[in-house]
Coordinates of C-alpha atoms and ligand atoms in Angstrom, one line a residue:
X1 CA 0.4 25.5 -3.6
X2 CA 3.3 24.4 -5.6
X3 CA 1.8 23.6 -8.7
X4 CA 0.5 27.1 -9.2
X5 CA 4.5 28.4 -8.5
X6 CA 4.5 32.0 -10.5
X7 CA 7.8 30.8 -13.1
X8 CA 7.3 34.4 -14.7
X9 CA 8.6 36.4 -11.7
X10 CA 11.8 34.5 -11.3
X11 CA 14.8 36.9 -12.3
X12 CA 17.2 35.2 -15.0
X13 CA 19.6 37.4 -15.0
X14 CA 21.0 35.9 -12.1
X15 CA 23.3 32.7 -11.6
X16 CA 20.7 29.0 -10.7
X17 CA 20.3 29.2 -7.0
X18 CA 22.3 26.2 -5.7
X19 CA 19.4 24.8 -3.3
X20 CA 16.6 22.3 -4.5
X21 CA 13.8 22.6 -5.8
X22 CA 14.5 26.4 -6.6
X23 CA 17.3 25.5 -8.7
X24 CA 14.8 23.3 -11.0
X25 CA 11.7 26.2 -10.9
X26 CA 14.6 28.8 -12.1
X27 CA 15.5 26.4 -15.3
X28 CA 11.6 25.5 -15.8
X29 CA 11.5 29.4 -16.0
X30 CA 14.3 29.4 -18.6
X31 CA 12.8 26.8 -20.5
X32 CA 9.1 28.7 -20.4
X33 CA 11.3 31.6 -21.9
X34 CA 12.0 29.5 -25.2
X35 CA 8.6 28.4 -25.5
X36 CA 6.8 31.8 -25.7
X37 CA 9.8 32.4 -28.5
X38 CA 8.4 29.0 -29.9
X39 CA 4.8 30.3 -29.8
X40 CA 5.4 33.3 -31.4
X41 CA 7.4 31.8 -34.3
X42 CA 5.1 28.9 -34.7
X43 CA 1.7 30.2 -33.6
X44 CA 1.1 27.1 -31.3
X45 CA 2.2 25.4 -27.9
X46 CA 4.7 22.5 -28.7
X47 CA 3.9 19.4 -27.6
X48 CA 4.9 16.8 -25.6
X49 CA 4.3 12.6 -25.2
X50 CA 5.0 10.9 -22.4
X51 CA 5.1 7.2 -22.2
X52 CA 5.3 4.7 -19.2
X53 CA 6.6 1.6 -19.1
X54 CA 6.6 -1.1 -16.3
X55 CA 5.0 -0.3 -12.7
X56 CA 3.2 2.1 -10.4
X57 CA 6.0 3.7 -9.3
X58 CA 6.5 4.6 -13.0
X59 CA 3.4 5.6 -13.4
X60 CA 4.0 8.5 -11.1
X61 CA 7.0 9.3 -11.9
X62 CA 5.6 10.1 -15.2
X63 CA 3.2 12.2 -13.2
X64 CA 6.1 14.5 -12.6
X65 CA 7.7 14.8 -15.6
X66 CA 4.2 15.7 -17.2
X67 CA 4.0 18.1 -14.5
X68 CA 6.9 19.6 -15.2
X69 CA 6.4 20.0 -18.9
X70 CA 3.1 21.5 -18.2
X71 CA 4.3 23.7 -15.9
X72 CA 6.9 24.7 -18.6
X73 CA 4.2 25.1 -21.1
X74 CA 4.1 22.1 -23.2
X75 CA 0.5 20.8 -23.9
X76 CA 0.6 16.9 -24.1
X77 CA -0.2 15.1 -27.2
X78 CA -2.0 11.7 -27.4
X79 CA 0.7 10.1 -29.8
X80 CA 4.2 10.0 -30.6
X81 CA 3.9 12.6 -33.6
X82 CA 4.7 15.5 -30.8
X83 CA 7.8 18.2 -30.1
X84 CA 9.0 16.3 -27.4
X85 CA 8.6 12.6 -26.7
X86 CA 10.0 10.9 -23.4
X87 CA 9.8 7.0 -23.0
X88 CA 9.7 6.1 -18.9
X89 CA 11.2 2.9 -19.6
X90 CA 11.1 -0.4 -17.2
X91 CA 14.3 -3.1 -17.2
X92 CA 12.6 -6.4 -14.4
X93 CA 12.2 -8.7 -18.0
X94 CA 14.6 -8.8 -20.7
X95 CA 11.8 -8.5 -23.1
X96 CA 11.0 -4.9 -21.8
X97 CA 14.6 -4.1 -23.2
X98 CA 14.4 -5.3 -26.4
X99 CA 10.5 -3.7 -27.1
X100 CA 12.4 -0.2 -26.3
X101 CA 14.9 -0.7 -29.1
X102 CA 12.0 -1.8 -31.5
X103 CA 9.9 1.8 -30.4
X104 CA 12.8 4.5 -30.4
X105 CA 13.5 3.4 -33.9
X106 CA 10.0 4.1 -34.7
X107 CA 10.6 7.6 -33.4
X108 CA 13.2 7.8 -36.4
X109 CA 10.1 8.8 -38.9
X110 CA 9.0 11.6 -36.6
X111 CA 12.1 12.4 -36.1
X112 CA 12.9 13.0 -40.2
X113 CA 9.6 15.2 -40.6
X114 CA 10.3 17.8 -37.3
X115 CA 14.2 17.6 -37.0
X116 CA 13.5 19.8 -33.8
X117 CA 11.8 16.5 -32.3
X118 CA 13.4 15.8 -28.6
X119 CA 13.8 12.6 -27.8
X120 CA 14.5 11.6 -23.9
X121 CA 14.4 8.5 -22.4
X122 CA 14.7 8.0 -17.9
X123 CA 13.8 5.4 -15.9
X124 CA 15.4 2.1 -14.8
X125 CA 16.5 0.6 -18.2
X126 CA 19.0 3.5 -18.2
X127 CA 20.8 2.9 -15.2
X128 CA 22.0 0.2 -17.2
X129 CA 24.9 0.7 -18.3
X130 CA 24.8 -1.6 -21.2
X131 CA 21.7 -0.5 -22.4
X132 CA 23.0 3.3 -22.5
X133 CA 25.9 2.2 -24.5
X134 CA 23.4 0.5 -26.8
X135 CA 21.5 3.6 -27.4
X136 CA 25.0 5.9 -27.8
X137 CA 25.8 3.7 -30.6
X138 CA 23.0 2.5 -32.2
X139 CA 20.2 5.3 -31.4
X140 CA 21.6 8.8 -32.4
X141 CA 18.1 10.0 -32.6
X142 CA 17.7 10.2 -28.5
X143 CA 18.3 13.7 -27.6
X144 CA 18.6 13.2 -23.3
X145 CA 19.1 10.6 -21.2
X146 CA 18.8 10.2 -17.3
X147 CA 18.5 8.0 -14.8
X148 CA 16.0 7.0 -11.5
X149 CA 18.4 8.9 -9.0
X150 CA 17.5 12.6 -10.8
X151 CA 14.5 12.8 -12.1
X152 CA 14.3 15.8 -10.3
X153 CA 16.8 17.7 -12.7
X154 CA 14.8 17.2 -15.7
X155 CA 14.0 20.6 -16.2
X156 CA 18.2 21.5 -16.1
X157 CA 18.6 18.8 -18.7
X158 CA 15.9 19.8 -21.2
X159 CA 17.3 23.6 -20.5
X160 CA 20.7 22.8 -21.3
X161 CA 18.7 20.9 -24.8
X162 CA 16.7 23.9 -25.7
X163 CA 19.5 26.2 -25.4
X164 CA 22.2 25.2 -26.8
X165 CA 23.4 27.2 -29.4
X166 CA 26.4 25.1 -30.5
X167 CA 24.5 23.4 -33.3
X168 CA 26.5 19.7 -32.5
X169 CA 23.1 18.1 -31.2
X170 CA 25.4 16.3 -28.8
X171 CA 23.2 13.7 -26.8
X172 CA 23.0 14.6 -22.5
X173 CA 23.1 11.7 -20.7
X174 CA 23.1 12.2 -16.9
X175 CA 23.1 9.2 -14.8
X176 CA 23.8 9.1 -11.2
X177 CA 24.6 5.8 -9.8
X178 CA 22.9 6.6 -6.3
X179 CA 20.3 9.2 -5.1
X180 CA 21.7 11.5 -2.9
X181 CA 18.5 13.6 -1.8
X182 CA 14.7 13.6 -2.1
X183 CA 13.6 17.0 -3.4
X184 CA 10.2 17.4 -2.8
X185 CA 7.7 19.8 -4.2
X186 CA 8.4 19.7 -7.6
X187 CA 4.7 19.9 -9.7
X188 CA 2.8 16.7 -10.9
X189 CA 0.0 16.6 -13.2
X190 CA -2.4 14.0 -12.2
X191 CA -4.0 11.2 -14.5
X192 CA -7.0 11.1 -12.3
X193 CA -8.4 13.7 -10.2
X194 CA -9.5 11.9 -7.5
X195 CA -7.2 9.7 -7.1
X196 CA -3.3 9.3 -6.8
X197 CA -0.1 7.6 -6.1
X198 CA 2.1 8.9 -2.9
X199 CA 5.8 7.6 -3.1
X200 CA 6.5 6.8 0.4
X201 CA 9.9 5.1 -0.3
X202 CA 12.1 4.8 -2.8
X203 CA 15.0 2.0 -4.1
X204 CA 15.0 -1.5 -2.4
X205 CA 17.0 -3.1 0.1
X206 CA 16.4 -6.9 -0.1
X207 CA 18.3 -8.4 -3.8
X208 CA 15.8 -11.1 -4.6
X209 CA 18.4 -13.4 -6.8
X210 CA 16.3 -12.7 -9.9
X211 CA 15.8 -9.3 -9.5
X212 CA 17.7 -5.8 -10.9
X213 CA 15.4 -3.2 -9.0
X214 CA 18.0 -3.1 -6.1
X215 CA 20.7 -2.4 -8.9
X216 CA 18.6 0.1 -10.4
X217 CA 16.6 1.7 -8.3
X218 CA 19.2 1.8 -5.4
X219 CA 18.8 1.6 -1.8
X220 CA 16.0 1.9 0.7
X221 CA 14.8 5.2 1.3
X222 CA 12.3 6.8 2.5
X223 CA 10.5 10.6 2.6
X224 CA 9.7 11.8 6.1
X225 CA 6.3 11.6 7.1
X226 CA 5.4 15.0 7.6
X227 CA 6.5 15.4 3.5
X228 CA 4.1 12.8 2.9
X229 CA 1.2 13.8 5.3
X230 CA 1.8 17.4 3.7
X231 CA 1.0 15.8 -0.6
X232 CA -1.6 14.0 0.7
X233 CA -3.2 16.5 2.8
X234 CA -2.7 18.9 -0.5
X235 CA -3.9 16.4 -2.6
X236 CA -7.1 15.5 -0.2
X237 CA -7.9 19.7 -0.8
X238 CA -7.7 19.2 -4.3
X239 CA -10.4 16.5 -4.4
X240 CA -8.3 13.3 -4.2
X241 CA -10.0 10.6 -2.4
X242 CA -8.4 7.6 -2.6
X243 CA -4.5 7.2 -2.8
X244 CA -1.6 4.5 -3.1
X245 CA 1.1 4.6 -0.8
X246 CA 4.0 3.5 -3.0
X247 CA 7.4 1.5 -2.3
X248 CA 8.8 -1.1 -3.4
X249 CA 8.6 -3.1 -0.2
X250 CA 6.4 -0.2 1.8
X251 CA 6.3 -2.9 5.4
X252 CA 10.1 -1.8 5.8
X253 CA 8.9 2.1 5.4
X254 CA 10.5 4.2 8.1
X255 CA 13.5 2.0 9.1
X256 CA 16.0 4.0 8.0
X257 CA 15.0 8.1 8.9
X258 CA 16.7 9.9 11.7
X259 CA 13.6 9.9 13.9
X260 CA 12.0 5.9 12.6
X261 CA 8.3 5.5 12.5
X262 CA 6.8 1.9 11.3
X263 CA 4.7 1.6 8.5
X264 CA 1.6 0.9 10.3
X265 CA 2.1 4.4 12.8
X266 CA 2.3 6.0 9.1
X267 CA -0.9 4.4 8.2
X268 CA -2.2 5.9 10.8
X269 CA -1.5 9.2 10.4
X270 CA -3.2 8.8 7.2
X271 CA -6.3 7.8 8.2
X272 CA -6.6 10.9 10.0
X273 CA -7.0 13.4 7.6
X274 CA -10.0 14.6 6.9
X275 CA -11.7 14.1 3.8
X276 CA -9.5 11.2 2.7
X277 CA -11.5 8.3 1.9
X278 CA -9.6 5.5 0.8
X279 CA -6.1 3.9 1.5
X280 CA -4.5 1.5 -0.5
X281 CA -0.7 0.3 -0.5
X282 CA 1.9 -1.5 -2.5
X283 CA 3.8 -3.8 -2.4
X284 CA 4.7 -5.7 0.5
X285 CA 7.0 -8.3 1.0
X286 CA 6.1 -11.1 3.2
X287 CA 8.7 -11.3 5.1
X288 CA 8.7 -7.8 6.7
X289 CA 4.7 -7.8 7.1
X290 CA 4.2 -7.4 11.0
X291 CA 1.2 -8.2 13.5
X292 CA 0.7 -4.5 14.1
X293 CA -0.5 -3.6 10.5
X294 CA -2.4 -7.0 10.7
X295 CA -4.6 -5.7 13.3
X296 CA -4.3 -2.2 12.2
X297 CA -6.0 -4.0 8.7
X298 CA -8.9 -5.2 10.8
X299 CA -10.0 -2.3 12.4
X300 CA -9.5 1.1 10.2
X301 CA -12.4 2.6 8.7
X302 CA -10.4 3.4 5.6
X303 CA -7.5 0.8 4.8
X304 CA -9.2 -0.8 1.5
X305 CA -9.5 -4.7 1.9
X306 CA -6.7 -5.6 -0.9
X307 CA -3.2 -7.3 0.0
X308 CA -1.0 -7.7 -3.0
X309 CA 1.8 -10.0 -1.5
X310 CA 4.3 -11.6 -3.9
X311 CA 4.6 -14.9 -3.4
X312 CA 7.3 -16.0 -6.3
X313 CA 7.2 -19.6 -5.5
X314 CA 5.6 -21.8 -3.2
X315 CA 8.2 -23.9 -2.8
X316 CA 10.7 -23.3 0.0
X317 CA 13.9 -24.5 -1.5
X318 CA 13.5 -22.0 -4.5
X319 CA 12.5 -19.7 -1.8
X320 CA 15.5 -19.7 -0.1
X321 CA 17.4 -19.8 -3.4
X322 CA 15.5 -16.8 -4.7
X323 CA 16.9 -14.8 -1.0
X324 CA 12.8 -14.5 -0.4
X325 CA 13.1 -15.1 3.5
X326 CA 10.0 -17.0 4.2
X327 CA 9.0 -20.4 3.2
X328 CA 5.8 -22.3 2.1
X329 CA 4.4 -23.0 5.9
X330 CA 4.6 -19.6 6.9
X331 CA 3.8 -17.7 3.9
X332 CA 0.8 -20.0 4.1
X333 CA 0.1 -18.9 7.8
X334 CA 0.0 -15.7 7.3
X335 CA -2.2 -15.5 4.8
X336 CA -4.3 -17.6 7.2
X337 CA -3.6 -14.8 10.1
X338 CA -4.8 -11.9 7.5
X339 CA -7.7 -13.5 6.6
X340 CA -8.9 -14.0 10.3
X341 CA -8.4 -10.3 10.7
X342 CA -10.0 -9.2 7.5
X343 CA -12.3 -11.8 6.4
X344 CA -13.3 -9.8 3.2
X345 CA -9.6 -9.5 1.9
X346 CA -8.4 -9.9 -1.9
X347 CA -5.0 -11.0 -1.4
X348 CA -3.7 -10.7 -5.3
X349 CA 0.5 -11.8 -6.3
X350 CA 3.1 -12.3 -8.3
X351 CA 4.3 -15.5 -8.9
X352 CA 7.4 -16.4 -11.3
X353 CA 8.2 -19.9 -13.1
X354 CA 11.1 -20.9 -14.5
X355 CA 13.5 -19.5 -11.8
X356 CA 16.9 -21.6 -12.7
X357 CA 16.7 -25.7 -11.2
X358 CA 12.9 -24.7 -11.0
X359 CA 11.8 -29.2 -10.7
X360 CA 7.9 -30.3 -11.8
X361 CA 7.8 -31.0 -7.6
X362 CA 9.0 -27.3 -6.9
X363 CA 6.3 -25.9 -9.8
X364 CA 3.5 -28.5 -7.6
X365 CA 3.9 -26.4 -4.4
X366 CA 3.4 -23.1 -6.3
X367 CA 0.5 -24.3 -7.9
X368 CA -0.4 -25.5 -4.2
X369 CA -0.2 -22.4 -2.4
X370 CA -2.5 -20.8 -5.2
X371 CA -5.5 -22.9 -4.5
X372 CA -4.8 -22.7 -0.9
X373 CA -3.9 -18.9 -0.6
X374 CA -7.5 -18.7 -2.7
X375 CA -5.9 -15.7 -4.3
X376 CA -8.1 -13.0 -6.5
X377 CA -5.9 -12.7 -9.3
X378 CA -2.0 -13.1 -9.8
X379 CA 0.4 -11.5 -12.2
X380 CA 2.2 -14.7 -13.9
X381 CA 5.9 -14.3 -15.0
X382 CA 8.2 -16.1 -16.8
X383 CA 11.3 -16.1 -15.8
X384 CA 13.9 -14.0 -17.3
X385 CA 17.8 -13.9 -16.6
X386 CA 18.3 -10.4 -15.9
X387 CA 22.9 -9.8 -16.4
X388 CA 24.4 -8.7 -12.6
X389 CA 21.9 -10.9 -10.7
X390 CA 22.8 -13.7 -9.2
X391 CA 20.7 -16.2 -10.6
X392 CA 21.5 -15.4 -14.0
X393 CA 24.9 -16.9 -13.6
X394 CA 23.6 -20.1 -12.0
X395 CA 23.9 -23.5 -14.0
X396 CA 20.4 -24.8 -14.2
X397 CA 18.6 -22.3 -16.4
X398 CA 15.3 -24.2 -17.5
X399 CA 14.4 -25.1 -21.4
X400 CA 12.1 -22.5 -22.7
X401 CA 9.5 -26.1 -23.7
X402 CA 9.5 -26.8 -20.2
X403 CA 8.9 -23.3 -18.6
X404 CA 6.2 -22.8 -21.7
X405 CA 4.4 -25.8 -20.9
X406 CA 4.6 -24.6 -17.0
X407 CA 3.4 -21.6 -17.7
X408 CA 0.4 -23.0 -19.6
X409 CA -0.8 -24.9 -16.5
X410 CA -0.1 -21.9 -14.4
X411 CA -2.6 -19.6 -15.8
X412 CA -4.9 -22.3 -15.8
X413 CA -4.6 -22.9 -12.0
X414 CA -4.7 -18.9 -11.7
X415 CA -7.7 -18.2 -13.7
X416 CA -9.7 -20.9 -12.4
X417 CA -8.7 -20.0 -8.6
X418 CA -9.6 -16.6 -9.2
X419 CA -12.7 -17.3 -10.8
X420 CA -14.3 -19.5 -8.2
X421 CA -12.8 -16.6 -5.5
X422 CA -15.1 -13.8 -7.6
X423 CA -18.2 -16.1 -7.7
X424 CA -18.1 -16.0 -4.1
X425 CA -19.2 -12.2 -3.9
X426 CA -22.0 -12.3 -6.4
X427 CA -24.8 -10.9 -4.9
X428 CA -23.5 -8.7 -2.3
X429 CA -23.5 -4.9 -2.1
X430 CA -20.1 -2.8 -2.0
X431 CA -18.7 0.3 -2.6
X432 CA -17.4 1.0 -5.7
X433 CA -14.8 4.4 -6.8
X434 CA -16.6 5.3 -10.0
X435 CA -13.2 6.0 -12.2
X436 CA -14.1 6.8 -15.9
X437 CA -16.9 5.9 -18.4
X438 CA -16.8 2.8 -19.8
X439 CA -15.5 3.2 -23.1
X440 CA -17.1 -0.4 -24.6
X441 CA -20.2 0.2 -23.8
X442 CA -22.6 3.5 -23.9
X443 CA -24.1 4.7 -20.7
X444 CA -22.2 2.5 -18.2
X445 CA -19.4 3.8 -16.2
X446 CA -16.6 1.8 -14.3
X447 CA -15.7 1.8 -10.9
X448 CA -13.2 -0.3 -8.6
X449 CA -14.4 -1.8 -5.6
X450 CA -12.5 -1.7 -2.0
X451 CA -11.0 -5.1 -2.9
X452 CA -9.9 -3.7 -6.0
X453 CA -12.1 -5.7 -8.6
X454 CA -13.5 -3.4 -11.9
X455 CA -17.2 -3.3 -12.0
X456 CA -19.3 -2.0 -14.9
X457 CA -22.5 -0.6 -14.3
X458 CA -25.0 1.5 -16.1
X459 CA -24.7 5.3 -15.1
X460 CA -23.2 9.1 -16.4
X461 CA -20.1 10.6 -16.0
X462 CA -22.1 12.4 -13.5
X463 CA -20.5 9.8 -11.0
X464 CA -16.8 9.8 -11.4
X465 CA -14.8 10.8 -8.1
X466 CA -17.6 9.2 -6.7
X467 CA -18.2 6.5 -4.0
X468 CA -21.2 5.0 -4.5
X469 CA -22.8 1.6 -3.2
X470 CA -23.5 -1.2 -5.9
X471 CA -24.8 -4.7 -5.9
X472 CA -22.1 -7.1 -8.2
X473 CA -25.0 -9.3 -10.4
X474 CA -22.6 -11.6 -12.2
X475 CA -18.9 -11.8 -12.3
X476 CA -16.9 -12.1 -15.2
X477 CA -13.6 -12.8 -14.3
X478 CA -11.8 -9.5 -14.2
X479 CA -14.9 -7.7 -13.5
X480 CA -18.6 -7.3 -12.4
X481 CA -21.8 -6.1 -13.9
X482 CA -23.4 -4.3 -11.0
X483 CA -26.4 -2.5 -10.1
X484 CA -26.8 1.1 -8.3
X485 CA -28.4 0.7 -5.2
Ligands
5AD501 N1 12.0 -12.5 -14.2 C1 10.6 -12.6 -14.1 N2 9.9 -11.9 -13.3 C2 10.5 -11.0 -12.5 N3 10.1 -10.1 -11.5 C3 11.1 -9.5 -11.0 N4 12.2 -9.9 -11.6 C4 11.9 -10.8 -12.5 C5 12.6 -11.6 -13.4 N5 14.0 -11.5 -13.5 C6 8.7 -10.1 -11.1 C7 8.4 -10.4 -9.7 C8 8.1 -9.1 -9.1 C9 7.4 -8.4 -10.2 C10 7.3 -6.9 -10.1 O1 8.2 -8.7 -11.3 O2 7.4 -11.3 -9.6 O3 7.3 -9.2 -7.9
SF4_502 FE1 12.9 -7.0 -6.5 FE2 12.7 -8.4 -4.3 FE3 13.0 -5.8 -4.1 FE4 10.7 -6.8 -5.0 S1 11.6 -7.1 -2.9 S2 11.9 -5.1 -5.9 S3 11.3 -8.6 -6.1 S4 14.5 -7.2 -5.0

């Protein structure tokens, strides 16, 4: 397999092949060069830290830098004092922006105590351009910087770090402004080992007025399916049961390849492989969620029973505003249509308030379509004005007292909805993916169940990877107590 790729019988002395992904496992092996020289002269592995920010498609792109590290011949540390630290960073809130400043200074006292320190940041804060400038002036410390479009090249980059003789620690900062491939088999280290996320589709098509992913993460694309049936098929003989097809609207998947295929035909190829227990998906936009996965929903044996679907707002003027496509009624009805097809859905979403001209009669509807969606839990966000979107230059921003006080009542209306929808499944037996042990209390381990709530119940590590049945005894929000059955 890929991951076990043999970096000590590539030849050096010869020029980088020019094709993908060879051209990365050649610098990985010139990189894996100045580590043994490291080892020797410090008698240990060097170490590298790598920290995610933002969401799952993040998360495993982190996956594949750690991968690559490893592969390399880093060993990763638990905490920032390491050889190498890279922040994935995430840019959807202004907030996330400003926290990033706050922890590469940190790095500034690692920094002074192993001068050798690398410093890289990636991810979509740095396809900004403002931010980058930021960090050129203000953040001398950062060694590399690159972009979403070429993640790919990190081992070229950190190459190009560790062997520079010039001694003018000049920062690399390579940022593409659109992808132009998908290289495929690079390695990825794994958080869990039976589980993982599958990138389906990359970048986003549909400029929600609020949003900078489109900006950021650039347009829709997506990996062929045989690329995809191929990792999971891999990962499925490497004892992965469950996985998350990722994109960042994964209902348009397909659209765009030479030979299209729908989402739901992908689905189905999935289901097909042996050995694969679980399917899970995010996210999907309402707009583009069709009949045909619908029913597909209903009747596969291994689709699990969770719909996140972002609802924003429930009112359909800010709807329209926000370039959403759908409206109240028929977000409504299709919630309806889902939940005649899968009775046992959680239907989870992300709801925003504070979105510019955002009136007390708009808030109402959102907090109407919570009660009536019944949803299982929803990710609340305020607001923020994100610069190059459109609704950052519109008029009526709202008062941060007003969007406060909204956002008060929100999470009230969220947390009570979601509690009365948990209360409903006490008592009943359901699979649960044990994950880890739990680490607050001794002899209990933690699973997830189909419709993606955490239950705690009393067993040994004995059980992780595993599917087990469990009966949910009382429900505590976020999570159950359960029993083994
Ligand atoms: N302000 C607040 N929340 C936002 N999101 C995206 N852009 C913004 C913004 N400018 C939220 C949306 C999206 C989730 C990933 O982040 O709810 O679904
Ligand atoms: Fe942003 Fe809208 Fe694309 Fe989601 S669908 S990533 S909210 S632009």
């Amino acid at each position: 397999m890929y991951n076990e790729i043999n970096l000590d019988s590539i030849d050096l002395t010869t020029a980088p092949p020019e094709k993908e992904p060879s051209r990365q496992y050649y610098f990985m092996a010139k990189c894996r060069e100045w580590i043994k020289e490291f080892k020797k002269k410090n008698n240990r592995c060097p170490t590298a830290y790598v920290q995610t920010f933002g969401c799952q498609m993040n998360a495993r792109d982190s996956e594949k830098i750690l991968g690559i590290f490893k592969c390399i011949g880093y060993e990763e540390a638990d905490s920032e004092e390491a050889d190498l630290v890279l922040f994935n960073t995430c840019t959807v809130r202004e907030n996330a922006n400003l926290k990033l400043y706050g922890r590469i200074g940190q790095l500034k006292k690692y920094k002074k105590k192993n001068p050798n320190m690398i410093i890289i940041l990636c991810g979509c804060m740095m396809q900004e351009k403002q931010a980058v400038d930021k960090i050129r002036r203000s953040y001398q410390n950062v060694d590399i910087i690159f972009g979403t479009h070429n993640i790919f090249k990190l081992a070229q980059l950190l190459a190009m770090k560790l062997l520079d003789e010039s001694g003018n620690n000049k920062m690399i900062i390579d940022i593409w402004e659109k992808s132009t491939e998908i290289v495929e088999e690079l390695p990825t280290e794994r958080k869990y080992s039976f589980k993982s996320g599958v990138n389906i589709m990359f970048g986003c098509n549909n400029f929600c007025s609020y949003c900078i992913v489109p900006y950021v993460r650039g347009r829709e694309r997506s990996r062929k399916p045989e690329d995809i049936i191929n990792e999971i098929e891999n990962l499925v003989a490497d004892g992965v049961v469950e996985v998350m097809l990722l994109g960042q609207n994964v209902n348009s998947y397909g659209k765009n390849l030479d030979n299209p295929i729908s989402f739901t035909e992908l689905l189905r190829r999935v289901e097909n492989i042996e050995g694969l227990k679980r399917i899970r998906f995010m996210t999907s936009h309402p707009k583009d969620l069709s009949d045909e996965l619908i029913e597909f929903m209903g009747q596969s044996e291994k689709l699990c029973h969770h719909l996140h679907l972002p609802l924003q707002s429930g009112s359909s003027r800010l709807l329209e505003i926000m370039n959403r496509h759908y409206t109240k009624e028929s977000y409504l009805k299709l919630v309806d249509k889902i939940k005649k097809a899968v009775p046992d859905i959680a239907i989870t979403t992300d709801i925003i308030t504070g979105f510019p001209g955002e009136t007390e009669d708009d808030f109402k509807e959102t907090l109407d379509v919570i009660e009536k969606a019944e949803y299982d839990s929803a990710f609340t966000f305020i607001y923020s004005k994100r610069t190059g979107t459109p609704a950052a230059s519109m008029q009526n921003q709202i008062s941060d007292e007003v969007i406060k006080e909204r956002f008060e009542r929100l999470l009230k209306v969220v947390q009570d909805t979601s509690a009365k929808k948990a209360a409903q499944s006490v008592g009943k037996i359901t699979d649960v993916l044990v994950e880890e042990k739990n680490a607050q209390e001794e002899g209990f381990v933690t699973g997830r169940t189909g419709q993606n709530y955490l239950v705690h119940f009393k067993g040994d590590k004995s059980l992780i990877g595993k599917i087990v049945p469990v009966k949910l005894c009382e429900s505590r929000g976020f999570y159950y107590y359960g029993e083994r059955c």
